[in-house]
PDB file of C-alpha atoms in Angstrom:
ATOM      1  CA  MET A 949       8.460  97.092  55.888  1.00 80.00           C
ATOM      2  CA  SER A 950       7.111  94.059  57.714  1.00 91.00           C
ATOM      3  CA  LYS A 951       3.337  93.574  57.510  1.00 97.00           C
ATOM      4  CA  LEU A 952       0.892  91.673  59.671  1.00 98.00           C
ATOM      5  CA  ARG A 953      -1.036  89.498  57.212  1.00 98.00           C
ATOM      6  CA  VAL A 954      -3.856  87.000  57.045  1.00 98.00           C
ATOM      7  CA  ASN A 955      -3.807  84.657  54.043  1.00 97.00           C
ATOM      8  CA  ALA A 956      -5.953  81.816  52.769  1.00 96.00           C
ATOM      9  CA  PHE A 957      -8.395  82.131  55.655  1.00 97.00           C
ATOM     10  CA  THR A 958     -11.676  80.533  54.636  1.00 96.00           C
ATOM     11  CA  LEU A 959     -15.146  81.678  55.665  1.00 97.00           C
ATOM     12  CA  SER A 960     -18.579  80.227  54.990  1.00 96.00           C
ATOM     13  CA  LEU A 961     -21.211  82.319  53.197  1.00 96.00           C
ATOM     14  CA  ASP A 962     -22.662  83.198  56.594  1.00 95.00           C
ATOM     15  CA  GLY A 963     -19.318  84.364  57.950  1.00 95.00           C
ATOM     16  CA  TYR A 964     -18.079  81.405  59.982  1.00 95.00           C
ATOM     17  CA  GLY A 965     -14.411  80.457  59.956  1.00 94.00           C
ATOM     18  CA  ALA A 966     -14.959  77.235  61.894  1.00 87.00           C
ATOM     19  CA  GLY A 967     -17.881  75.060  62.852  1.00 84.00           C
ATOM     20  CA  PRO A 968     -19.095  74.418  66.411  1.00 80.00           C
ATOM     21  CA  ASP A 969     -17.732  71.844  68.867  1.00 77.00           C
ATOM     22  CA  GLN A 970     -14.051  71.593  67.984  1.00 76.00           C
ATOM     23  CA  THR A 971     -12.634  68.251  69.105  1.00 75.00           C
ATOM     24  CA  LEU A 972      -9.793  65.917  68.239  1.00 75.00           C
ATOM     25  CA  GLN A 973     -12.134  64.249  65.740  1.00 78.00           C
ATOM     26  CA  HIS A 974     -13.354  67.606  64.354  1.00 80.00           C
ATOM     27  CA  PRO A 975     -10.360  69.983  64.439  1.00 77.00           C
ATOM     28  CA  LEU A 976     -12.247  72.597  62.405  1.00 78.00           C
ATOM     29  CA  GLY A 977     -15.503  72.099  64.273  1.00 77.00           C
ATOM     30  CA  VAL A 978     -18.493  70.162  63.004  1.00 79.00           C
ATOM     31  CA  GLY A 979     -18.829  70.864  59.272  1.00 80.00           C
ATOM     32  CA  GLY A 980     -15.698  72.999  59.148  1.00 79.00           C
ATOM     33  CA  GLU A 981     -13.792  70.760  56.765  1.00 84.00           C
ATOM     34  CA  SER A 982     -16.342  71.520  54.028  1.00 87.00           C
ATOM     35  CA  LEU A 983     -15.006  75.087  53.859  1.00 91.00           C
ATOM     36  CA  HIS A 984     -11.634  74.192  52.428  1.00 91.00           C
ATOM     37  CA  LYS A 985     -12.332  72.430  49.131  1.00 92.00           C
ATOM     38  CA  TRP A 986     -10.718  75.321  47.248  1.00 94.00           C
ATOM     39  CA  LEU A 987      -7.447  74.873  49.150  1.00 93.00           C
ATOM     40  CA  VAL A 988      -7.054  71.118  49.609  1.00 89.00           C
ATOM     41  CA  THR A 989      -7.298  70.520  45.865  1.00 91.00           C
ATOM     42  CA  THR A 990      -4.378  72.830  45.026  1.00 94.00           C
ATOM     43  CA  ARG A 991      -0.868  71.773  44.126  1.00 94.00           C
ATOM     44  CA  THR A 992       0.505  74.070  46.838  1.00 90.00           C
ATOM     45  CA  PHE A 993      -1.500  72.320  49.554  1.00 86.00           C
ATOM     46  CA  HIS A 994      -0.306  68.929  48.319  1.00 87.00           C
ATOM     47  CA  GLN A 995       3.340  70.029  48.326  1.00 84.00           C
ATOM     48  CA  MET A 996       3.535  72.346  51.341  1.00 72.00           C
ATOM     49  CA  VAL A 997       1.092  70.757  53.768  1.00 73.00           C
ATOM     50  CA  ILE A 998       0.832  67.040  53.062  1.00 71.00           C
ATOM     51  CA  GLY A 999       4.164  66.587  51.246  1.00 73.00           C
ATOM     52  CA  LYS A1000       2.810  64.860  48.146  1.00 77.00           C
ATOM     53  CA  ASP A1001       2.783  65.456  44.402  1.00 83.00           C
ATOM     54  CA  GLY A1002      -0.352  66.325  42.493  1.00 85.00           C
ATOM     55  CA  GLY A1003      -3.035  68.936  42.955  1.00 87.00           C
ATOM     56  CA  ALA A1004      -4.520  71.566  40.676  1.00 91.00           C
ATOM     57  CA  THR A1005      -3.000  74.801  39.415  1.00 94.00           C
ATOM     58  CA  GLY A1006      -4.924  77.965  38.563  1.00 95.00           C
ATOM     59  CA  VAL A1007      -6.335  80.907  40.527  1.00 96.00           C
ATOM     60  CA  ASP A1008      -6.965  78.982  43.763  1.00 95.00           C
ATOM     61  CA  ASP A1009      -3.404  77.698  43.670  1.00 95.00           C
ATOM     62  CA  ASP A1010      -2.088  81.191  42.920  1.00 96.00           C
ATOM     63  CA  PHE A1011      -3.657  82.472  46.136  1.00 96.00           C
ATOM     64  CA  ALA A1012      -2.271  79.492  48.033  1.00 94.00           C
ATOM     65  CA  ILE A1013       1.224  80.252  46.693  1.00 94.00           C
ATOM     66  CA  ARG A1014       0.929  83.894  47.758  1.00 95.00           C
ATOM     67  CA  SER A1015       0.012  82.827  51.276  1.00 95.00           C
ATOM     68  CA  PHE A1016       3.479  81.335  51.846  1.00 93.00           C
ATOM     69  CA  GLU A1017       5.531  84.129  50.245  1.00 96.00           C
ATOM     70  CA  ASN A1018       7.719  86.428  52.385  1.00 97.00           C
ATOM     71  CA  VAL A1019       6.577  84.988  55.726  1.00 98.00           C
ATOM     72  CA  GLY A1020       9.131  85.223  58.528  1.00 98.00           C
ATOM     73  CA  ALA A1021       6.963  84.199  61.486  1.00 98.00           C
ATOM     74  CA  TYR A1022       3.443  83.051  62.360  1.00 98.00           C
ATOM     75  CA  ILE A1023       0.981  83.801  65.131  1.00 98.00           C
ATOM     76  CA  LEU A1024      -1.635  81.192  66.093  1.00 98.00           C
ATOM     77  CA  GLY A1025      -4.431  81.090  68.591  1.00 96.00           C
ATOM     78  CA  ARG A1026      -4.404  78.232  71.051  1.00 94.00           C
ATOM     79  CA  ASN A1027      -7.421  76.577  69.391  1.00 88.00           C
ATOM     80  CA  MET A1028      -5.499  76.585  66.128  1.00 91.00           C
ATOM     81  CA  PHE A1029      -2.689  74.694  67.852  1.00 93.00           C
ATOM     82  CA  GLY A1030      -4.905  72.034  69.389  1.00 88.00           C
ATOM     83  CA  PRO A1031      -8.092  71.028  71.235  1.00 86.00           C
ATOM     84  CA  ILE A1032      -6.652  71.033  74.776  1.00 86.00           C
ATOM     85  CA  ARG A1033      -8.182  73.539  77.201  1.00 86.00           C
ATOM     86  CA  GLY A1034      -6.868  74.860  80.506  1.00 91.00           C
ATOM     87  CA  GLU A1035      -3.468  73.917  81.905  1.00 93.00           C
ATOM     88  CA  TRP A1036      -1.255  71.781  79.688  1.00 93.00           C
ATOM     89  CA  PRO A1037      -1.546  68.292  81.193  1.00 91.00           C
ATOM     90  CA  ASP A1038       1.849  67.252  79.786  1.00 91.00           C
ATOM     91  CA  ASP A1039       4.160  67.922  76.828  1.00 90.00           C
ATOM     92  CA  LYS A1040       2.777  65.229  74.536  1.00 92.00           C
ATOM     93  CA  TRP A1041       0.551  67.402  72.330  1.00 91.00           C
ATOM     94  CA  LYS A1042       2.668  69.153  69.670  1.00 93.00           C
ATOM     95  CA  GLY A1043       0.003  70.313  67.224  1.00 91.00           C
ATOM     96  CA  TRP A1044      -2.229  68.797  64.567  1.00 87.00           C
ATOM     97  CA  TRP A1045       0.471  68.438  61.932  1.00 87.00           C
ATOM     98  CA  GLY A1046       2.854  65.677  62.987  1.00 89.00           C
ATOM     99  CA  ASP A1047       6.619  66.054  63.325  1.00 93.00           C
ATOM    100  CA  ASN A1048       7.010  68.507  60.425  1.00 92.00           C
ATOM    101  CA  PRO A1049       4.388  71.289  60.616  1.00 93.00           C
ATOM    102  CA  PRO A1050       3.813  73.418  57.484  1.00 91.00           C
ATOM    103  CA  TYR A1051       5.105  76.666  59.040  1.00 94.00           C
ATOM    104  CA  HIS A1052       8.922  76.249  58.826  1.00 95.00           C
ATOM    105  CA  VAL A1053       9.550  79.498  60.736  1.00 97.00           C
ATOM    106  CA  PRO A1054       9.142  80.610  64.375  1.00 98.00           C
ATOM    107  CA  THR A1055       5.471  80.309  65.345  1.00 98.00           C
ATOM    108  CA  PHE A1056       3.954  82.071  68.355  1.00 98.00           C
ATOM    109  CA  VAL A1057       0.936  80.498  70.057  1.00 98.00           C
ATOM    110  CA  LEU A1058      -1.353  82.676  72.185  1.00 98.00           C
ATOM    111  CA  THR A1059      -2.277  81.035  75.479  1.00 97.00           C
ATOM    112  CA  ARG A1060      -2.853  81.796  79.155  1.00 96.00           C
ATOM    113  CA  TYR A1061      -0.720  78.889  80.284  1.00 96.00           C
ATOM    114  CA  LYS A1062       3.067  78.698  80.220  1.00 96.00           C
ATOM    115  CA  ARG A1063       4.842  76.031  78.242  1.00 96.00           C
ATOM    116  CA  ALA A1064       8.426  75.571  77.070  1.00 97.00           C
ATOM    117  CA  PRO A1065       9.161  76.096  73.346  1.00 97.00           C
ATOM    118  CA  ILE A1066       8.883  73.069  71.056  1.00 97.00           C
ATOM    119  CA  MET A1067      11.412  72.590  68.259  1.00 97.00           C
ATOM    120  CA  MET A1068       9.960  70.620  65.346  1.00 97.00           C
ATOM    121  CA  GLU A1069      11.338  69.320  62.070  1.00 95.00           C
ATOM    122  CA  GLY A1070      11.576  71.665  59.084  1.00 94.00           C
ATOM    123  CA  GLY A1071      12.439  74.829  60.991  1.00 95.00           C
ATOM    124  CA  THR A1072       9.229  75.292  62.989  1.00 97.00           C
ATOM    125  CA  THR A1073       9.601  76.228  66.649  1.00 98.00           C
ATOM    126  CA  PHE A1074       6.455  76.830  68.671  1.00 98.00           C
ATOM    127  CA  TYR A1075       6.725  79.567  71.309  1.00 98.00           C
ATOM    128  CA  PHE A1076       3.908  80.007  73.823  1.00 98.00           C
ATOM    129  CA  VAL A1077       3.006  83.622  74.588  1.00 98.00           C
ATOM    130  CA  THR A1078       1.076  84.319  77.790  1.00 98.00           C
ATOM    131  CA  ASP A1079       1.104  88.132  77.838  1.00 97.00           C
ATOM    132  CA  GLY A1080      -1.210  89.010  74.965  1.00 97.00           C
ATOM    133  CA  ILE A1081      -1.458  89.806  71.283  1.00 98.00           C
ATOM    134  CA  HIS A1082       0.844  92.834  71.315  1.00 98.00           C
ATOM    135  CA  SER A1083       3.653  90.850  72.912  1.00 98.00           C
ATOM    136  CA  ALA A1084       3.205  88.037  70.389  1.00 98.00           C
ATOM    137  CA  LEU A1085       3.394  90.487  67.491  1.00 98.00           C
ATOM    138  CA  GLU A1086       6.468  92.193  68.921  1.00 98.00           C
ATOM    139  CA  GLN A1087       8.239  88.859  69.377  1.00 98.00           C
ATOM    140  CA  ALA A1088       7.224  87.633  65.931  1.00 98.00           C
ATOM    141  CA  LYS A1089       8.486  90.774  64.187  1.00 98.00           C
ATOM    142  CA  ALA A1090      11.757  90.576  66.129  1.00 97.00           C
ATOM    143  CA  VAL A1091      12.580  87.169  64.626  1.00 97.00           C
ATOM    144  CA  ALA A1092      10.965  87.626  61.184  1.00 97.00           C
ATOM    145  CA  GLY A1093      14.080  89.231  59.724  1.00 96.00           C
ATOM    146  CA  GLY A1094      12.136  92.011  58.009  1.00 96.00           C
ATOM    147  CA  LYS A1095       9.671  89.588  56.423  1.00 98.00           C
ATOM    148  CA  ASP A1096       5.953  89.610  57.139  1.00 98.00           C
ATOM    149  CA  VAL A1097       4.173  88.045  60.100  1.00 98.00           C
ATOM    150  CA  ARG A1098       1.218  85.865  59.144  1.00 98.00           C
ATOM    151  CA  ILE A1099      -1.708  85.117  61.442  1.00 98.00           C
ATOM    152  CA  GLY A1100      -2.676  81.501  60.877  1.00 95.00           C
ATOM    153  CA  GLY A1101      -5.945  81.658  62.831  1.00 89.00           C
ATOM    154  CA  GLY A1102      -8.312  81.026  64.315  1.00 90.00           C
ATOM    155  CA  VAL A1103     -11.275  83.378  64.299  1.00 94.00           C
ATOM    156  CA  SER A1104     -10.817  84.688  67.854  1.00 95.00           C
ATOM    157  CA  THR A1105      -7.205  85.612  67.147  1.00 97.00           C
ATOM    158  CA  LEU A1106      -8.099  87.436  63.930  1.00 97.00           C
ATOM    159  CA  ARG A1107     -10.849  89.354  65.717  1.00 97.00           C
ATOM    160  CA  GLN A1108      -8.489  90.498  68.472  1.00 97.00           C
ATOM    161  CA  TYR A1109      -5.969  91.864  65.983  1.00 98.00           C
ATOM    162  CA  LEU A1110      -8.701  93.460  63.840  1.00 97.00           C
ATOM    163  CA  GLN A1111     -10.186  95.230  66.861  1.00 97.00           C
ATOM    164  CA  GLU A1112      -6.782  96.782  67.514  1.00 97.00           C
ATOM    165  CA  ARG A1113      -6.413  97.735  63.799  1.00 97.00           C
ATOM    166  CA  LEU A1114      -3.154  95.821  63.637  1.00 98.00           C
ATOM    167  CA  ILE A1115      -3.793  93.694  60.533  1.00 98.00           C
ATOM    168  CA  ASP A1116      -2.377  95.316  57.398  1.00 98.00           C
ATOM    169  CA  GLU A1117      -3.776  92.924  54.798  1.00 97.00           C
ATOM    170  CA  MET A1118      -6.252  90.051  54.887  1.00 98.00           C
ATOM    171  CA  HIS A1119      -7.026  87.498  52.157  1.00 98.00           C
ATOM    172  CA  LEU A1120     -10.293  85.668  52.745  1.00 98.00           C
ATOM    173  CA  ALA A1121     -11.656  82.810  50.660  1.00 98.00           C
ATOM    174  CA  ILE A1122     -15.461  82.761  50.827  1.00 97.00           C
ATOM    175  CA  SER A1123     -16.609  79.189  50.340  1.00 96.00           C
ATOM    176  CA  PRO A1124     -20.117  78.452  48.931  1.00 95.00           C
ATOM    177  CA  VAL A1125     -21.098  76.647  52.133  1.00 93.00           C
ATOM    178  CA  LEU A1126     -23.478  77.540  54.970  1.00 93.00           C
ATOM    179  CA  LEU A1127     -22.506  76.442  58.492  1.00 92.00           C
ATOM    180  CA  GLY A1128     -25.289  78.050  60.531  1.00 92.00           C
ATOM    181  CA  SER A1129     -23.217  78.312  63.699  1.00 92.00           C
ATOM    182  CA  GLY A1130     -19.638  78.276  64.914  1.00 90.00           C
ATOM    183  CA  GLU A1131     -17.098  81.100  65.106  1.00 90.00           C
ATOM    184  CA  ASN A1132     -18.198  84.183  63.149  1.00 95.00           C
ATOM    185  CA  LEU A1133     -15.410  86.512  62.059  1.00 96.00           C
ATOM    186  CA  PHE A1134     -17.285  89.789  61.600  1.00 96.00           C
ATOM    187  CA  ALA A1135     -20.022  89.603  64.246  1.00 95.00           C
ATOM    188  CA  GLY A1136     -20.056  92.945  66.091  1.00 95.00           C
ATOM    189  CA  LEU A1137     -17.116  94.372  64.108  1.00 97.00           C
ATOM    190  CA  ASP A1138     -17.563  97.557  62.064  1.00 97.00           C
ATOM    191  CA  MET A1139     -14.857  97.042  59.462  1.00 97.00           C
ATOM    192  CA  VAL A1140     -15.457 100.458  57.887  1.00 96.00           C
ATOM    193  CA  LYS A1141     -14.968 102.284  61.184  1.00 96.00           C
ATOM    194  CA  LEU A1142     -11.892 100.143  61.803  1.00 97.00           C
ATOM    195  CA  GLY A1143     -10.456 101.535  58.566  1.00 96.00           C
ATOM    196  CA  TYR A1144     -10.633  98.578  56.183  1.00 97.00           C
ATOM    197  CA  ARG A1145     -11.802  98.267  52.579  1.00 97.00           C
ATOM    198  CA  CYS A1146     -11.913  95.639  49.858  1.00 97.00           C
ATOM    199  CA  THR A1147      -8.925  95.927  47.509  1.00 97.00           C
ATOM    200  CA  GLU A1148      -9.309  92.809  45.346  1.00 96.00           C
ATOM    201  CA  GLN A1149     -11.897  90.177  44.453  1.00 97.00           C
ATOM    202  CA  VAL A1150     -11.569  87.112  42.232  1.00 97.00           C
ATOM    203  CA  ALA A1151     -14.120  84.320  41.854  1.00 97.00           C
ATOM    204  CA  THR A1152     -13.433  80.656  41.096  1.00 96.00           C
ATOM    205  CA  ALA A1153     -15.648  77.583  41.085  1.00 94.00           C
ATOM    206  CA  ASN A1154     -14.809  76.848  44.728  1.00 95.00           C
ATOM    207  CA  ALA A1155     -14.382  80.270  46.365  1.00 97.00           C
ATOM    208  CA  LEU A1156     -14.654  84.021  46.127  1.00 98.00           C
ATOM    209  CA  HIS A1157     -11.214  85.383  46.979  1.00 98.00           C
ATOM    210  CA  VAL A1158     -11.359  88.776  48.677  1.00 98.00           C
ATOM    211  CA  THR A1159      -8.445  90.911  49.828  1.00 98.00           C
ATOM    212  CA  ILE A1160      -9.082  93.517  52.518  1.00 98.00           C
ATOM    213  CA  GLY A1161      -6.626  96.256  53.375  1.00 96.00           C
ATOM    214  CA  ARG A1162      -6.426  99.495  55.273  1.00 89.00           C
ATOM    215  CA  ALA A1163      -8.371 102.405  53.767  1.00 77.00           C
TER     216      ALA A1163
END
């Protein structure tokens, strides 16, 4: 049965998934890049995201590998797709990732503003969903071919799906970094009342990997 998953989503020790003031120069917010040391050093990141050889194997890489397994579609928040706010000024912006994004499956972007789908290299097509999180999930499952749907971020999108108890499984990597401000994943959310519990925890030098599932 198809699941709605979160994988390889990194938080700071104080619960922030991105720093403040996201811009073209700071796509993860100020200080946000410091969260992802555990991921960017892995062989999977080198191969799947930047298309190069090298990178480390081990537990961090094992979690990175798992994040790409059995994924038939993605859901992204608009901030995850890019820094543009309001109406789309034109069709030039096609994401942070160049001509060949790392998704390689249909990817649904939550937004309030209509835009035609964008076909990219490698099998990624971005679809822009203007009628909410439930519609995006329905569309993603319809094209996933029985595979799972993965939420790629960001924090606001995860929070919306958590509040509706729609996420089946969530892998978080807790990085030993303090951000102080930004986008906090759990602020105001009672995860116990929402029906979630910790099902797995593994520590490495660069992160504490935690898996959260339904109770």
